[in-house]
Rosetta silent file (secondary structure, phi, psi, omega in degrees, C-alpha in Angstrom):
SEQUENCE: MKKRIFAALLARMLVVSLAPAAVFADEASGETDDPAGEIVEAQEEDEPEASGETEADPAEEEDPAEESGDQEETANDPASGEAEAASLETEETETLVLGSAALTATETALTSDSGELSTGSYYLSDDLTLTKDITIPSGETVTIDLRGHTLTGTGTRAVIIVNGTLTLTDSSATETSDGTGVVTGGKASSGGGVRVVNGKFTMTGGRISGESSTGNGG
SCORE:     score description
SCORE:     0.000 S_00000001
   1 L     0.000  -45.864  179.163 -116.468   80.816  132.500 S_00000001
   2 H   -61.840  -33.917  179.929 -118.821   82.521  130.057 S_00000001
   3 H   -66.608  -38.153 -179.569 -121.733   81.445  132.201 S_00000001
   4 H   -65.693  -43.708 -179.780 -120.254   83.139  135.255 S_00000001
   5 H   -63.720  -41.883 -178.953 -119.716   86.439  133.430 S_00000001
   6 H   -65.076  -39.332  179.203 -123.233   86.351  132.053 S_00000001
   7 H   -65.162  -38.167 -179.850 -124.679   85.655  135.536 S_00000001
   8 H   -66.121  -40.153 -179.927 -122.775   88.643  137.014 S_00000001
   9 H   -65.577  -41.070  179.190 -124.128   90.973  134.322 S_00000001
  10 H   -62.377  -40.770 -179.516 -127.676   89.806  134.947 S_00000001
  11 H   -63.904  -41.085  179.489 -127.288   90.360  138.654 S_00000001
  12 H   -65.569  -43.024  179.251 -126.043   93.901  138.127 S_00000001
  13 H   -62.578  -35.989  179.334 -128.866   94.737  135.774 S_00000001
  14 H   -65.958  -42.300  179.980 -131.341   93.426  138.294 S_00000001
  15 H   -62.811  -42.407 -177.847 -129.929   95.704  141.067 S_00000001
  16 H   -66.366  -37.846 -177.574 -130.076   98.737  138.782 S_00000001
  17 H   -70.100  -26.944  179.586 -133.626   98.066  137.795 S_00000001
  18 H   -82.020  -17.887 -178.344 -134.714   97.845  141.452 S_00000001
  19 L   -68.582  140.821  179.530 -133.179  101.251  142.466 S_00000001
  20 L   -67.475  152.188 -178.232 -135.749  104.135  142.785 S_00000001
  21 H   -68.138  -24.968 -177.763 -135.808  106.786  140.081 S_00000001
  22 H   -65.033  -32.257  179.912 -135.271  109.653  142.681 S_00000001
  23 H   -61.518  -44.809 -179.237 -131.726  108.477  143.376 S_00000001
  24 H   -65.957  -34.661  179.717 -130.746  108.992  139.738 S_00000001
  25 H   -66.927  -42.421  179.949 -132.378  112.463  139.698 S_00000001
  26 H   -65.520  -41.323 -179.393 -130.461  113.599  142.830 S_00000001
  27 H   -65.962  -34.760 -178.480 -127.174  112.287  141.501 S_00000001
  28 H   -68.665  -38.007 -177.513 -127.716  114.063  138.191 S_00000001
  29 H   -86.578  -10.882  179.033 -128.376  117.410  139.802 S_00000001
  30 L    78.278   12.930 -178.391 -125.594  117.043  142.405 S_00000001
  31 L  -109.739  148.249  177.337 -128.018  117.782  145.300 S_00000001
  32 L  -134.931  153.688  176.269 -128.716  115.659  148.350 S_00000001
  33 L   -73.823  115.934 -179.404 -131.155  115.997  151.179 S_00000001
  34 L  -125.299   93.121 -179.323 -129.145  117.448  154.041 S_00000001
  35 H   -57.933  -35.848 -179.072 -131.315  118.154  157.095 S_00000001
  36 H   -64.272  -38.304  179.168 -128.290  119.562  158.922 S_00000001
  37 H   -64.109  -39.599  179.050 -127.738  122.083  156.127 S_00000001
  38 H   -63.454  -37.010  179.115 -131.337  123.258  156.340 S_00000001
  39 H   -65.487  -42.043  179.489 -130.930  123.894  160.102 S_00000001
  40 H   -61.675  -43.943 -179.841 -127.756  125.916  159.519 S_00000001
  41 H   -63.247  -39.854 -179.560 -129.525  128.073  156.918 S_00000001
  42 H   -63.559  -40.351  179.364 -132.455  128.680  159.258 S_00000001
  43 H   -65.344  -40.027 -179.744 -130.099  129.806  162.032 S_00000001
  44 H   -64.912  -36.285  179.892 -128.286  132.182  159.690 S_00000001
  45 H   -69.355  -32.234 -178.009 -131.600  133.761  158.618 S_00000001
  46 H   -76.219  -25.511 -178.130 -132.645  134.293  162.274 S_00000001
  47 L   -73.797  131.946  178.496 -129.381  136.026  163.220 S_00000001
  48 L   -70.408  148.541  178.538 -129.547  139.863  162.801 S_00000001
  49 L   -70.386  137.573  179.748 -127.055  141.454  160.488 S_00000001
  50 L   -76.815  120.353 -179.289 -124.122  143.076  162.293 S_00000001
  51 L  -102.281   -2.186 -179.560 -124.240  146.828  161.648 S_00000001
  52 L    82.905    1.955 -179.291 -121.268  147.766  163.808 S_00000001
  53 L  -113.920  145.850  177.668 -123.573  149.686  166.183 S_00000001
  54 L  -120.508  148.341  179.661 -124.440  148.815  169.765 S_00000001
  55 L   -72.399  142.587 -178.953 -127.382  150.011  171.760 S_00000001
  56 L   -70.045  139.794  178.371 -126.608  152.641  174.388 S_00000001
  57 L   -81.458  116.977 -177.941 -126.655  151.424  177.968 S_00000001
  58 H   -56.834  -28.903 -178.246 -129.306  153.482  179.842 S_00000001
  59 H   -68.271  -25.259 -177.560 -127.213  153.147  183.016 S_00000001
  60 H   -85.763  -12.320 -179.264 -124.331  155.023  181.374 S_00000001
  61 L   -72.854  140.869 -178.443 -126.438  158.031  180.325 S_00000001
  62 L   -72.366  140.751  177.788 -125.988  161.131  182.487 S_00000001
  63 L   -91.026  114.203 -179.747 -128.862  162.107  184.684 S_00000001
  64 H   -58.150  -33.092 -178.539 -129.684  165.851  184.166 S_00000001
  65 H   -66.001  -41.311  178.774 -131.217  165.997  187.631 S_00000001
  66 H   -64.977  -41.654  179.922 -127.979  164.813  189.272 S_00000001
  67 H   -62.082  -41.194  178.475 -125.900  167.311  187.271 S_00000001
  68 H   -65.157  -38.326  179.490 -128.231  170.161  188.318 S_00000001
  69 H   -63.602  -39.427  177.921 -128.011  169.042  191.951 S_00000001
  70 H   -61.058  -40.804 -179.544 -124.191  169.215  191.872 S_00000001
  71 H   -66.280  -38.868 -179.967 -124.346  172.793  190.621 S_00000001
  72 H   -66.823  -37.190  178.572 -126.816  173.782  193.352 S_00000001
  73 H   -63.657  -39.376  178.792 -124.593  172.275  196.054 S_00000001
  74 H   -65.527  -41.930 -177.610 -121.618  174.322  194.816 S_00000001
  75 H   -69.470  -30.874 -175.853 -123.634  177.540  194.721 S_00000001
  76 L   -99.559   18.900 -177.950 -125.090  176.962  198.219 S_00000001
  77 L   -71.061  111.404 -178.262 -121.818  175.951  199.880 S_00000001
  78 H   -66.513  -29.933 -179.275 -121.751  177.909  203.208 S_00000001
  79 H   -62.813  -39.096  178.692 -118.006  177.348  203.646 S_00000001
  80 H   -64.330  -42.403  179.310 -117.297  179.268  200.446 S_00000001
  81 H   -64.864  -38.696  179.654 -119.485  182.185  201.567 S_00000001
  82 H   -66.437  -37.663  179.528 -117.798  182.327  204.986 S_00000001
  83 H   -64.523  -40.441  179.298 -114.333  182.425  203.405 S_00000001
  84 H   -67.142  -39.318 -179.966 -115.337  185.354  201.192 S_00000001
  85 H   -65.383  -40.469  179.240 -116.875  187.221  204.127 S_00000001
  86 H   -63.194  -38.792  179.017 -113.715  186.743  206.216 S_00000001
  87 H   -64.534  -39.435 -179.637 -111.597  188.103  203.382 S_00000001
  88 H   -69.585  -32.638  179.118 -113.809  191.196  203.090 S_00000001
  89 H   -70.150  -32.105 -178.605 -113.609  191.803  206.850 S_00000001
  90 H   -70.860  -44.710 -178.582 -109.805  191.734  206.797 S_00000001
  91 L  -138.408  146.375  176.294 -109.392  194.275  204.012 S_00000001
  92 E  -129.995  143.743 -179.925 -111.759  196.569  202.149 S_00000001
  93 E  -105.960  126.399 -179.783 -111.246  198.307  198.844 S_00000001
  94 E  -137.617  167.690  175.260 -112.529  201.834  198.470 S_00000001
  95 E  -102.027  119.488  179.111 -111.995  204.867  196.310 S_00000001
  96 E   -96.294  135.917  176.424 -110.230  207.687  198.142 S_00000001
  97 E   -99.393  110.443 -179.572 -110.626  211.246  196.917 S_00000001
  98 E  -110.014  100.378 -175.305 -107.335  213.068  197.378 S_00000001
  99 L    63.894 -120.514  179.471 -107.838  216.680  196.299 S_00000001
 100 L  -100.945    0.471 -176.324 -108.992  216.383  192.688 S_00000001
 101 E  -104.546  143.914  178.218 -107.446  212.940  192.107 S_00000001
 102 E  -105.613  130.867 -178.039 -109.149  209.601  192.743 S_00000001
 103 E  -125.699  123.526  175.479 -107.052  206.743  194.136 S_00000001
 104 E   -95.999  123.080 -175.267 -108.259  203.159  194.448 S_00000001
 105 E  -148.596  160.201  173.723 -106.368  201.333  197.195 S_00000001
 106 E   -88.854  123.080 -174.251 -106.658  198.555  199.747 S_00000001
 107 E  -101.308  151.707  176.800 -107.051  200.137  203.176 S_00000001
 108 E  -123.565  135.054 -179.592 -106.022  198.878  206.606 S_00000001
 109 E   -71.737  134.206  175.288 -107.691  199.970  209.833 S_00000001
 110 L   -72.385  146.721  174.815 -105.395  201.823  212.260 S_00000001
 111 L  -120.672  167.634 -175.733 -105.034  200.384  215.760 S_00000001
 112 L   -63.050  -25.331 -178.588 -103.931  202.043  218.993 S_00000001
 113 L  -113.733   30.669 -178.825 -100.472  200.464  218.755 S_00000001
 114 L   -58.465  -42.437  177.045  -99.916  200.838  215.001 S_00000001
 115 L    63.545 -124.655  179.796  -96.648  202.768  215.586 S_00000001
 116 E   -73.554  133.603 -179.667  -94.498  202.745  212.432 S_00000001
 117 L  -109.937  137.165  174.052  -96.496  202.503  209.221 S_00000001
 118 L   -91.522  171.423 -178.312  -95.274  200.992  205.968 S_00000001
 119 L   -53.839  130.161  179.245  -96.398  202.181  202.525 S_00000001
 120 E   159.499 -177.055  179.288 -100.163  201.863  202.149 S_00000001
 121 E  -111.503  134.141 -176.679 -103.575  203.366  202.862 S_00000001
 122 E  -129.082  158.633 -179.967 -105.007  203.438  206.393 S_00000001
 123 E  -148.289  162.215  173.677 -108.297  204.617  207.921 S_00000001
 124 L   -97.303  125.268  176.822 -110.048  205.154  211.259 S_00000001
 125 L   -88.265  -14.320  179.031 -113.006  202.836  211.832 S_00000001
 126 L  -166.458  176.212  173.886 -113.927  204.785  214.986 S_00000001
 127 L   -58.596  139.415 -172.377 -112.469  207.389  217.370 S_00000001
 128 E  -137.330  129.575  174.357 -109.016  206.137  218.342 S_00000001
 129 E  -108.547  122.882 -173.889 -106.633  206.947  221.226 S_00000001
 130 L   -79.916  144.040  167.930 -103.068  205.874  220.536 S_00000001
 131 L  -101.195  -16.724  172.582 -100.808  203.988  222.923 S_00000001
 132 L  -133.128  123.253  177.797  -97.979  204.458  220.391 S_00000001
 133 L   -67.312  158.947 -171.483  -97.759  207.638  218.372 S_00000001
 134 E   -90.246  139.084  176.298  -97.506  207.184  214.607 S_00000001
 135 E  -127.860  134.401  173.683  -94.274  207.417  212.632 S_00000001
 136 E  -104.058  104.452 -176.896  -93.891  207.469  208.839 S_00000001
 137 L   -65.087  161.585  177.023  -90.359  206.128  208.166 S_00000001
 138 L   -61.005  136.428  178.670  -88.138  207.491  205.402 S_00000001
 139 L    88.335   -7.587  179.723  -88.976  206.052  201.984 S_00000001
 140 L   -98.941  143.330  178.720  -92.561  205.099  202.972 S_00000001
 141 E  -118.993  118.195 -171.063  -95.655  206.701  201.396 S_00000001
 142 E  -128.165  141.391  171.514  -98.775  206.652  203.589 S_00000001
 143 E  -119.598  130.542  176.643 -102.354  207.922  203.297 S_00000001
 144 E  -119.751  123.874  177.625 -104.539  208.238  206.424 S_00000001
 145 E  -104.516  116.969 -178.617 -108.307  208.754  206.088 S_00000001
 146 L   -72.157  -27.329  178.789 -109.900  210.090  209.303 S_00000001
 147 L    54.127   34.276  177.210 -113.425  209.234  208.070 S_00000001
 148 L    81.620    5.288 -178.207 -114.947  211.807  210.387 S_00000001
 149 L  -101.823  173.453 -178.419 -113.354  210.296  213.516 S_00000001
 150 E  -107.717  129.062  176.243 -110.889  211.676  216.097 S_00000001
 151 E  -106.882  113.388 -175.547 -107.273  210.496  216.320 S_00000001
 152 E  -109.570  127.827 -179.798 -105.850  211.280  219.769 S_00000001
 153 L   -80.095  179.737 -178.530 -102.128  211.036  220.520 S_00000001
 154 L   -76.857  -18.359 -178.890 -100.382  209.900  223.707 S_00000001
 155 L    85.760    7.131 -179.629  -99.623  213.490  224.732 S_00000001
 156 L  -106.738  -13.571  179.817  -95.874  212.816  225.004 S_00000001
 157 L  -162.979 -172.412  176.949  -94.851  213.859  221.479 S_00000001
 158 L   -64.027  145.397 -179.563  -96.347  214.743  218.112 S_00000001
 159 L   -62.534  -41.073  179.749  -99.246  212.486  217.145 S_00000001
 160 E  -132.467  126.066  173.832  -97.630  211.771  213.752 S_00000001
 161 E  -107.690  127.138 -173.912  -93.937  212.204  212.905 S_00000001
 162 E  -110.783  114.683  170.782  -93.194  212.304  209.181 S_00000001
 163 L  -110.425  -15.520  178.078  -89.847  211.195  207.758 S_00000001
 164 L  -108.733 -126.322 -179.888  -91.386  209.818  204.569 S_00000001
 165 E  -127.292  127.321 -179.368  -94.505  211.028  202.732 S_00000001
 166 E  -127.612  133.793  169.781  -97.923  211.476  204.403 S_00000001
 167 E  -117.678  120.934  178.563 -101.292  212.491  202.979 S_00000001
 168 E  -104.659  124.615 -177.728 -103.963  213.210  205.604 S_00000001
 169 E  -136.971  171.992  178.442 -107.541  213.184  204.307 S_00000001
 170 L  -144.432  110.031 -176.608 -111.117  212.863  205.533 S_00000001
 171 L   -72.901   -5.743  174.675 -113.684  211.103  203.344 S_00000001
 172 L   -84.351   -3.338 -178.808 -116.474  212.729  205.369 S_00000001
 173 L   -67.578  151.067  176.520 -115.504  216.094  203.823 S_00000001
 174 E  -125.002 -176.184  179.583 -117.898  217.879  201.508 S_00000001
 175 L   -65.811  -24.572 -177.433 -117.610  220.816  199.131 S_00000001
 176 L  -109.456    0.835 -178.270 -118.365  223.187  201.991 S_00000001
 177 E  -144.506  146.664  177.015 -116.600  221.382  204.845 S_00000001
 178 L   -81.952    2.332  179.946 -113.232  219.785  205.501 S_00000001
 179 L    98.338  171.721 -177.497 -114.993  217.013  207.373 S_00000001
 180 L  -101.446    2.644  178.853 -115.371  216.236  211.039 S_00000001
 181 L   -70.920  141.589 -175.697 -112.178  214.219  211.426 S_00000001
 182 E  -137.598  141.017  168.322 -109.646  215.594  213.924 S_00000001
 183 E  -107.865  123.950 -174.998 -106.025  214.932  214.924 S_00000001
 184 E  -150.287  171.087  174.249 -105.492  216.002  218.526 S_00000001
 185 L    84.999   16.930  179.145 -103.668  215.307  221.805 S_00000001
 186 L   -93.867  159.150  177.727 -100.120  215.873  220.604 S_00000001
 187 E  -148.500  121.645 -178.803  -97.313  217.640  222.480 S_00000001
 188 E  -161.232  165.029  178.063  -93.975  218.672  221.018 S_00000001
 189 L   -71.502  -23.944  178.787  -91.529  221.574  220.748 S_00000001
 190 L  -150.046  120.040  178.628  -92.519  221.887  217.072 S_00000001
 191 L    73.341   74.937 -178.571  -95.620  220.498  215.401 S_00000001
 192 L   -71.110  -28.132  179.512  -97.692  218.909  218.150 S_00000001
 193 L   -87.801  -61.680  177.556 -100.189  217.350  215.715 S_00000001
 194 E  -128.615  121.263  179.945  -98.065  216.426  212.693 S_00000001
 195 E  -111.566  120.574 -179.970  -94.339  216.998  212.793 S_00000001
 196 E   -97.902  117.850 -178.576  -92.436  216.886  209.497 S_00000001
 197 L   -94.562  -71.963  178.086  -88.748  216.073  210.029 S_00000001
 198 L  -128.494   30.661 -175.431  -87.259  215.130  206.651 S_00000001
 199 L  -122.771 -157.391 -177.618  -90.426  214.201  204.810 S_00000001
 200 E  -133.333  134.002 -177.699  -93.431  215.612  202.978 S_00000001
 201 E  -127.614  127.917  176.238  -96.909  216.267  204.380 S_00000001
 202 E  -125.688  131.878 -179.207 -100.105  216.995  202.401 S_00000001
 203 E  -120.692  120.263 -178.287 -103.468  217.643  204.058 S_00000001
 204 L  -116.772    1.502 -179.984 -106.655  217.478  201.969 S_00000001
 205 L  -173.762  162.657 -179.272 -109.272  217.029  204.709 S_00000001
 206 L    84.815 -178.521 -178.817 -109.844  216.946  208.453 S_00000001
 207 E  -137.819  155.525  171.255 -108.468  219.262  211.133 S_00000001
 208 E  -117.815  120.814 -176.805 -105.542  219.443  213.564 S_00000001
 209 L  -154.102  163.616  177.009 -106.497  221.016  216.872 S_00000001
 210 L    70.368   26.630  179.785 -105.965  220.871  220.639 S_00000001
 211 L   -95.623  160.592  176.640 -102.230  220.371  220.332 S_00000001
 212 E  -119.451  121.643 -178.419  -99.506  221.706  222.609 S_00000001
 213 E  -136.765  131.409  178.174  -96.381  223.135  220.987 S_00000001
 214 L   -89.755   -7.278 -179.514  -93.544  225.132  222.575 S_00000001
 215 L  -128.507 -129.484  179.616  -92.202  226.164  219.196 S_00000001
 216 L   -90.161  155.431  175.273  -93.599  226.298  215.645 S_00000001
 217 L    93.366  166.656 -177.914  -96.490  224.224  214.346 S_00000001
 218 L  -121.711    0.000    0.000  -99.689  222.962  215.844 S_00000001
């Protein structure tokens, strides 16, 4: 029995003596050669540190040339210009001089069949012969600018009958002239040019002439 124990000890001592000295050094320091670990460290060193910032995508940046082109297309849009021109042709805004007072109003051109006029400012764009004489209804306030033109009635009654309020003016008038605008061609028993029934009439320019009246007024 003692011989067996002694043989086992000798065998163990022999194994220990044959082991390389590097094994004991690695075990003492707790380090081992790990090729896989070295690869992991190399990969970590090659990876860039995350800064939380991303590079801007050039495709997402706005093109100044395109933005400028959009603005030019809007400015040169012919449809927009035509709409504005049509609006200006329908109505025009001017300053009317009524006596010593200046009134800014939207004017409407008179037509041959205007007939009854509602409150507003009207003007002659050219000489005009009426197919319906003009009436200013009660409660309506109207301004008519002759603009140097001639307003000719139908010859069957007064050219203008006033039940409301009418101001007749002529923007062609000067300091030395009442203007070249004329109201003519009326026929009535009283007031062939402008007949005031239950209204008010003020004349600051133009003339009334060539009327036929069997009573008072011209």
